PDB file of C-alpha atoms in Angstrom:
ATOM      1  CA  MET A 176       7.867 -19.492  -0.163  1.00 83.00           C
ATOM      2  CA  GLU A 177       6.414 -16.732  -2.349  1.00 90.00           C
ATOM      3  CA  LYS A 178       3.773 -14.247  -1.213  1.00 95.00           C
ATOM      4  CA  ARG A 179       2.033 -11.685  -3.359  1.00 97.00           C
ATOM      5  CA  ILE A 180       1.585  -8.538  -1.289  1.00 98.00           C
ATOM      6  CA  LEU A 181      -0.685  -5.629  -2.151  1.00 98.00           C
ATOM      7  CA  GLY A 182       0.284  -2.381  -0.432  1.00 98.00           C
ATOM      8  CA  LEU A 183      -2.353   0.328  -0.038  1.00 97.00           C
ATOM      9  CA  ASP A 184      -2.001   4.012   0.797  1.00 94.00           C
ATOM     10  CA  PRO A 185      -5.632   4.934   1.549  1.00 93.00           C
ATOM     11  CA  GLY A 186      -7.085   8.230   0.447  1.00 91.00           C
ATOM     12  CA  LEU A 187     -10.372   9.494  -0.935  1.00 92.00           C
ATOM     13  CA  ALA A 188      -9.048  11.609  -3.805  1.00 94.00           C
ATOM     14  CA  ILE A 189      -6.117   9.283  -4.525  1.00 95.00           C
ATOM     15  CA  LEU A 190      -5.684   5.748  -3.219  1.00 96.00           C
ATOM     16  CA  GLY A 191      -2.247   4.359  -4.027  1.00 97.00           C
ATOM     17  CA  PHE A 192      -1.570   0.688  -4.627  1.00 98.00           C
ATOM     18  CA  GLY A 193       1.562  -1.339  -5.207  1.00 98.00           C
ATOM     19  CA  VAL A 194       1.941  -5.067  -5.799  1.00 98.00           C
ATOM     20  CA  ILE A 195       5.100  -7.043  -5.097  1.00 98.00           C
ATOM     21  CA  THR A 196       6.139 -10.654  -4.765  1.00 97.00           C
ATOM     22  CA  CYS A 197       8.219 -11.531  -1.752  1.00 95.00           C
ATOM     23  CA  THR A 198      10.107 -14.820  -1.870  1.00 91.00           C
ATOM     24  CA  GLN A 199      11.996 -16.253   1.095  1.00 81.00           C
ATOM     25  CA  MET A 200      14.555 -18.842   0.140  1.00 75.00           C
ATOM     26  CA  PRO A 201      14.184 -22.174   1.978  1.00 70.00           C
ATOM     27  CA  ASN A 202      16.786 -22.729   4.694  1.00 66.00           C
ATOM     28  CA  LYS A 203      18.012 -19.144   4.241  1.00 56.00           C
ATOM     29  CA  MET A 204      15.685 -17.123   6.435  1.00 59.00           C
ATOM     30  CA  GLN A 205      17.645 -13.922   5.856  1.00 65.00           C
ATOM     31  CA  GLN A 206      17.577 -14.253   2.056  1.00 75.00           C
ATOM     32  CA  THR A 207      14.514 -12.545   0.550  1.00 83.00           C
ATOM     33  CA  THR A 208      13.885 -11.717  -3.096  1.00 90.00           C
ATOM     34  CA  VAL A 209      11.459  -8.935  -3.929  1.00 94.00           C
ATOM     35  CA  ASN A 210       9.958  -8.134  -7.327  1.00 95.00           C
ATOM     36  CA  MET A 211       7.538  -5.396  -8.262  1.00 96.00           C
ATOM     37  CA  LEU A 212       4.532  -6.499 -10.299  1.00 97.00           C
ATOM     38  CA  ASP A 213       2.666  -3.208 -10.703  1.00 97.00           C
ATOM     39  CA  PHE A 214       1.678   0.047  -9.050  1.00 97.00           C
ATOM     40  CA  GLY A 215      -0.834   2.820  -9.626  1.00 97.00           C
ATOM     41  CA  VAL A 216      -3.619   4.882  -8.145  1.00 97.00           C
ATOM     42  CA  ILE A 217      -7.376   4.932  -7.937  1.00 98.00           C
ATOM     43  CA  LYS A 218      -8.633   8.508  -8.309  1.00 97.00           C
ATOM     44  CA  THR A 219     -11.957  10.072  -7.439  1.00 96.00           C
ATOM     45  CA  SER A 220     -12.971  13.600  -8.339  1.00 95.00           C
ATOM     46  CA  ALA A 221     -14.066  16.171  -5.785  1.00 93.00           C
ATOM     47  CA  ASP A 222     -16.802  17.098  -8.301  1.00 96.00           C
ATOM     48  CA  VAL A 223     -18.519  13.765  -7.669  1.00 96.00           C
ATOM     49  CA  GLU A 224     -20.765  13.297  -4.635  1.00 96.00           C
ATOM     50  CA  MET A 225     -19.296  11.423  -1.680  1.00 94.00           C
ATOM     51  CA  ALA A 226     -21.395   8.264  -2.053  1.00 95.00           C
ATOM     52  CA  GLN A 227     -20.302   7.897  -5.692  1.00 97.00           C
ATOM     53  CA  ARG A 228     -16.653   8.451  -4.798  1.00 96.00           C
ATOM     54  CA  LEU A 229     -16.836   5.639  -2.254  1.00 96.00           C
ATOM     55  CA  CYS A 230     -18.519   3.402  -4.852  1.00 97.00           C
ATOM     56  CA  ILE A 231     -15.670   4.109  -7.291  1.00 97.00           C
ATOM     57  CA  LEU A 232     -13.128   3.092  -4.645  1.00 97.00           C
ATOM     58  CA  PHE A 233     -15.151  -0.035  -3.861  1.00 97.00           C
ATOM     59  CA  ASP A 234     -15.475  -1.142  -7.487  1.00 98.00           C
ATOM     60  CA  ASP A 235     -11.891  -0.300  -8.456  1.00 98.00           C
ATOM     61  CA  LEU A 236     -10.453  -2.028  -5.370  1.00 97.00           C
ATOM     62  CA  HIS A 237     -12.353  -5.180  -6.286  1.00 97.00           C
ATOM     63  CA  THR A 238     -10.869  -4.924  -9.785  1.00 97.00           C
ATOM     64  CA  VAL A 239      -7.332  -4.586  -8.369  1.00 97.00           C
ATOM     65  CA  MET A 240      -7.918  -7.552  -6.034  1.00 97.00           C
ATOM     66  CA  GLU A 241      -9.268  -9.659  -8.880  1.00 97.00           C
ATOM     67  CA  GLU A 242      -6.373  -8.799 -11.177  1.00 97.00           C
ATOM     68  CA  PHE A 243      -3.533  -9.381  -8.716  1.00 97.00           C
ATOM     69  CA  GLN A 244      -4.959 -12.011  -6.316  1.00 97.00           C
ATOM     70  CA  PRO A 245      -2.879 -10.929  -3.290  1.00 98.00           C
ATOM     71  CA  ASP A 246      -2.023 -13.334  -0.488  1.00 97.00           C
ATOM     72  CA  LEU A 247      -1.662 -10.455   1.959  1.00 97.00           C
ATOM     73  CA  VAL A 248      -2.666  -6.792   2.005  1.00 98.00           C
ATOM     74  CA  ALA A 249      -0.600  -4.159   3.812  1.00 98.00           C
ATOM     75  CA  ILE A 250      -2.218  -0.852   4.720  1.00 97.00           C
ATOM     76  CA  GLU A 251      -0.816   2.383   6.060  1.00 91.00           C
ATOM     77  CA  LYS A 252      -2.478   3.196   9.380  1.00 87.00           C
ATOM     78  CA  LEU A 253      -4.508   6.353   9.615  1.00 73.00           C
ATOM     79  CA  PHE A 254      -2.342   9.341  10.444  1.00 64.00           C
ATOM     80  CA  PHE A 255      -3.921  12.560  11.732  1.00 58.00           C
ATOM     81  CA  TYR A 256      -3.051  15.690   9.770  1.00 56.00           C
ATOM     82  CA  ARG A 257      -6.114  17.918   9.750  1.00 51.00           C
ATOM     83  CA  MET A 258      -9.488  16.821  11.024  1.00 55.00           C
ATOM     84  CA  SER A 259     -11.298  17.392   7.691  1.00 58.00           C
ATOM     85  CA  SER A 260      -8.845  15.272   5.662  1.00 69.00           C
ATOM     86  CA  THR A 261      -8.682  12.637   8.397  1.00 77.00           C
ATOM     87  CA  ILE A 262     -12.426  12.034   8.126  1.00 80.00           C
ATOM     88  CA  LEU A 263     -12.194  11.647   4.343  1.00 82.00           C
ATOM     89  CA  VAL A 264      -9.297   9.208   4.624  1.00 84.00           C
ATOM     90  CA  ALA A 265     -11.189   7.290   7.323  1.00 86.00           C
ATOM     91  CA  GLN A 266     -14.138   6.890   4.966  1.00 91.00           C
ATOM     92  CA  ALA A 267     -11.833   5.572   2.231  1.00 91.00           C
ATOM     93  CA  ARG A 268     -10.228   3.192   4.753  1.00 92.00           C
ATOM     94  CA  GLY A 269     -13.679   1.924   5.644  1.00 93.00           C
ATOM     95  CA  VAL A 270     -14.223   0.947   2.014  1.00 96.00           C
ATOM     96  CA  VAL A 271     -10.810  -0.762   1.954  1.00 96.00           C
ATOM     97  CA  MET A 272     -11.656  -2.746   5.097  1.00 96.00           C
ATOM     98  CA  LEU A 273     -15.059  -3.713   3.661  1.00 97.00           C
ATOM     99  CA  VAL A 274     -13.475  -5.056   0.465  1.00 97.00           C
ATOM    100  CA  LEU A 275     -10.884  -6.996   2.489  1.00 97.00           C
ATOM    101  CA  GLY A 276     -13.632  -8.438   4.687  1.00 97.00           C
ATOM    102  CA  GLN A 277     -15.720  -9.477   1.703  1.00 96.00           C
ATOM    103  CA  ARG A 278     -12.726 -11.225   0.136  1.00 96.00           C
ATOM    104  CA  ARG A 279     -11.564 -12.651   3.485  1.00 97.00           C
ATOM    105  CA  LEU A 280      -8.050 -11.400   2.841  1.00 97.00           C
ATOM    106  CA  PRO A 281      -5.511 -11.211   5.663  1.00 97.00           C
ATOM    107  CA  TYR A 282      -4.037  -7.781   6.237  1.00 97.00           C
ATOM    108  CA  VAL A 283      -1.410  -5.995   8.293  1.00 97.00           C
ATOM    109  CA  GLU A 284      -1.221  -2.326   9.201  1.00 96.00           C
ATOM    110  CA  PHE A 285       1.811  -0.109   9.712  1.00 96.00           C
ATOM    111  CA  THR A 286       2.227   3.420  11.012  1.00 92.00           C
ATOM    112  CA  PRO A 287       4.211   5.895   8.914  1.00 91.00           C
ATOM    113  CA  ALA A 288       7.060   5.630  11.462  1.00 91.00           C
ATOM    114  CA  GLN A 289       7.153   1.824  11.140  1.00 94.00           C
ATOM    115  CA  ILE A 290       7.350   2.112   7.343  1.00 95.00           C
ATOM    116  CA  LYS A 291      10.149   4.676   7.546  1.00 94.00           C
ATOM    117  CA  GLN A 292      12.041   2.516  10.037  1.00 94.00           C
ATOM    118  CA  ALA A 293      11.705  -0.624   7.895  1.00 94.00           C
ATOM    119  CA  LEU A 294      12.932   1.059   4.707  1.00 94.00           C
ATOM    120  CA  THR A 295      15.509   3.560   5.945  1.00 94.00           C
ATOM    121  CA  GLY A 296      16.412   2.389   9.438  1.00 91.00           C
ATOM    122  CA  TYR A 297      15.177   5.735  10.778  1.00 90.00           C
ATOM    123  CA  GLY A 298      11.604   6.305  11.965  1.00 87.00           C
ATOM    124  CA  ASN A 299      11.721  10.034  11.238  1.00 89.00           C
ATOM    125  CA  ALA A 300      13.046   9.783   7.669  1.00 91.00           C
ATOM    126  CA  ASP A 301      11.596  12.233   5.197  1.00 91.00           C
ATOM    127  CA  LYS A 302       9.439  11.291   2.237  1.00 90.00           C
ATOM    128  CA  SER A 303      12.267  11.519  -0.303  1.00 92.00           C
ATOM    129  CA  GLU A 304      14.424   9.092   1.706  1.00 94.00           C
ATOM    130  CA  VAL A 305      11.592   6.554   1.780  1.00 94.00           C
ATOM    131  CA  GLN A 306      10.944   6.961  -1.941  1.00 94.00           C
ATOM    132  CA  GLU A 307      14.638   6.502  -2.734  1.00 95.00           C
ATOM    133  CA  ALA A 308      14.636   3.354  -0.583  1.00 95.00           C
ATOM    134  CA  VAL A 309      11.627   2.018  -2.533  1.00 96.00           C
ATOM    135  CA  ALA A 310      13.434   2.562  -5.848  1.00 96.00           C
ATOM    136  CA  ARG A 311      16.614   0.972  -4.489  1.00 95.00           C
ATOM    137  CA  GLU A 312      14.911  -2.060  -2.925  1.00 94.00           C
ATOM    138  CA  LEU A 313      12.928  -2.753  -6.097  1.00 96.00           C
ATOM    139  CA  ASP A 314      15.914  -2.065  -8.362  1.00 94.00           C
ATOM    140  CA  LEU A 315      14.087   0.705 -10.232  1.00 94.00           C
ATOM    141  CA  ASP A 316      15.765   3.375 -12.320  1.00 94.00           C
ATOM    142  CA  GLU A 317      13.483   6.059 -10.921  1.00 93.00           C
ATOM    143  CA  ILE A 318      11.097   6.691  -8.056  1.00 94.00           C
ATOM    144  CA  PRO A 319       7.569   5.471  -8.846  1.00 93.00           C
ATOM    145  CA  LYS A 320       5.056   8.246  -9.515  1.00 94.00           C
ATOM    146  CA  PRO A 321       2.718   9.497  -8.239  1.00 94.00           C
ATOM    147  CA  ASP A 322       3.819   9.671  -4.601  1.00 93.00           C
ATOM    148  CA  ASP A 323       0.754   7.724  -3.460  1.00 94.00           C
ATOM    149  CA  ALA A 324       1.860   4.709  -5.536  1.00 96.00           C
ATOM    150  CA  ALA A 325       5.415   4.929  -4.162  1.00 96.00           C
ATOM    151  CA  ASP A 326       3.956   5.091  -0.643  1.00 95.00           C
ATOM    152  CA  ALA A 327       1.867   1.972  -1.333  1.00 97.00           C
ATOM    153  CA  LEU A 328       4.971   0.116  -2.520  1.00 97.00           C
ATOM    154  CA  ALA A 329       6.718   1.203   0.700  1.00 97.00           C
ATOM    155  CA  VAL A 330       3.881  -0.323   2.734  1.00 97.00           C
ATOM    156  CA  ALA A 331       4.105  -3.575   0.727  1.00 98.00           C
ATOM    157  CA  LEU A 332       7.889  -3.726   1.248  1.00 97.00           C
ATOM    158  CA  THR A 333       7.426  -3.194   4.981  1.00 97.00           C
ATOM    159  CA  ALA A 334       5.078  -6.183   5.079  1.00 96.00           C
ATOM    160  CA  CYS A 335       7.585  -8.270   3.129  1.00 95.00           C
ATOM    161  CA  TYR A 336      10.327  -7.501   5.638  1.00 92.00           C
ATOM    162  CA  GLN A 337       8.023  -8.278   8.593  1.00 88.00           C
ATOM    163  CA  ILE A 338       6.829 -11.733   7.460  1.00 78.00           C
TER     164      ILE A 338
END
């Protein structure tokens, strides 16, 4: 059974996305094949007013959804760094959730620790270890750039391993 999974790393300035296919072989529940389809980012400029930035995220997310037609969306749960950035990320997440609701797409959410655990076996792994795991799992010659796209692929991989 093949699933197309869209991973999202929400952010207002940069929202990372990564799309993979996850295929479980019949009668071999432990055998899973993963292929990367694409990855990238949606950027908004701090020079643009907040309402416009959210509209850019909304429109571009719809474009990504239309292009890749995911079966499942995986999202990194909100993690609290500083209050000011947390509010901005929460607003971007609200747009993500609105788009998912409009498209009636199923989604799963993972904490940073769950993502680290799924990819490295260690919930406190550092960012470079997770990025190296992404490159290894997807058989890539180098770590995807920018970091937000690599993080989105990590979220998608976590969903693949959980289903």
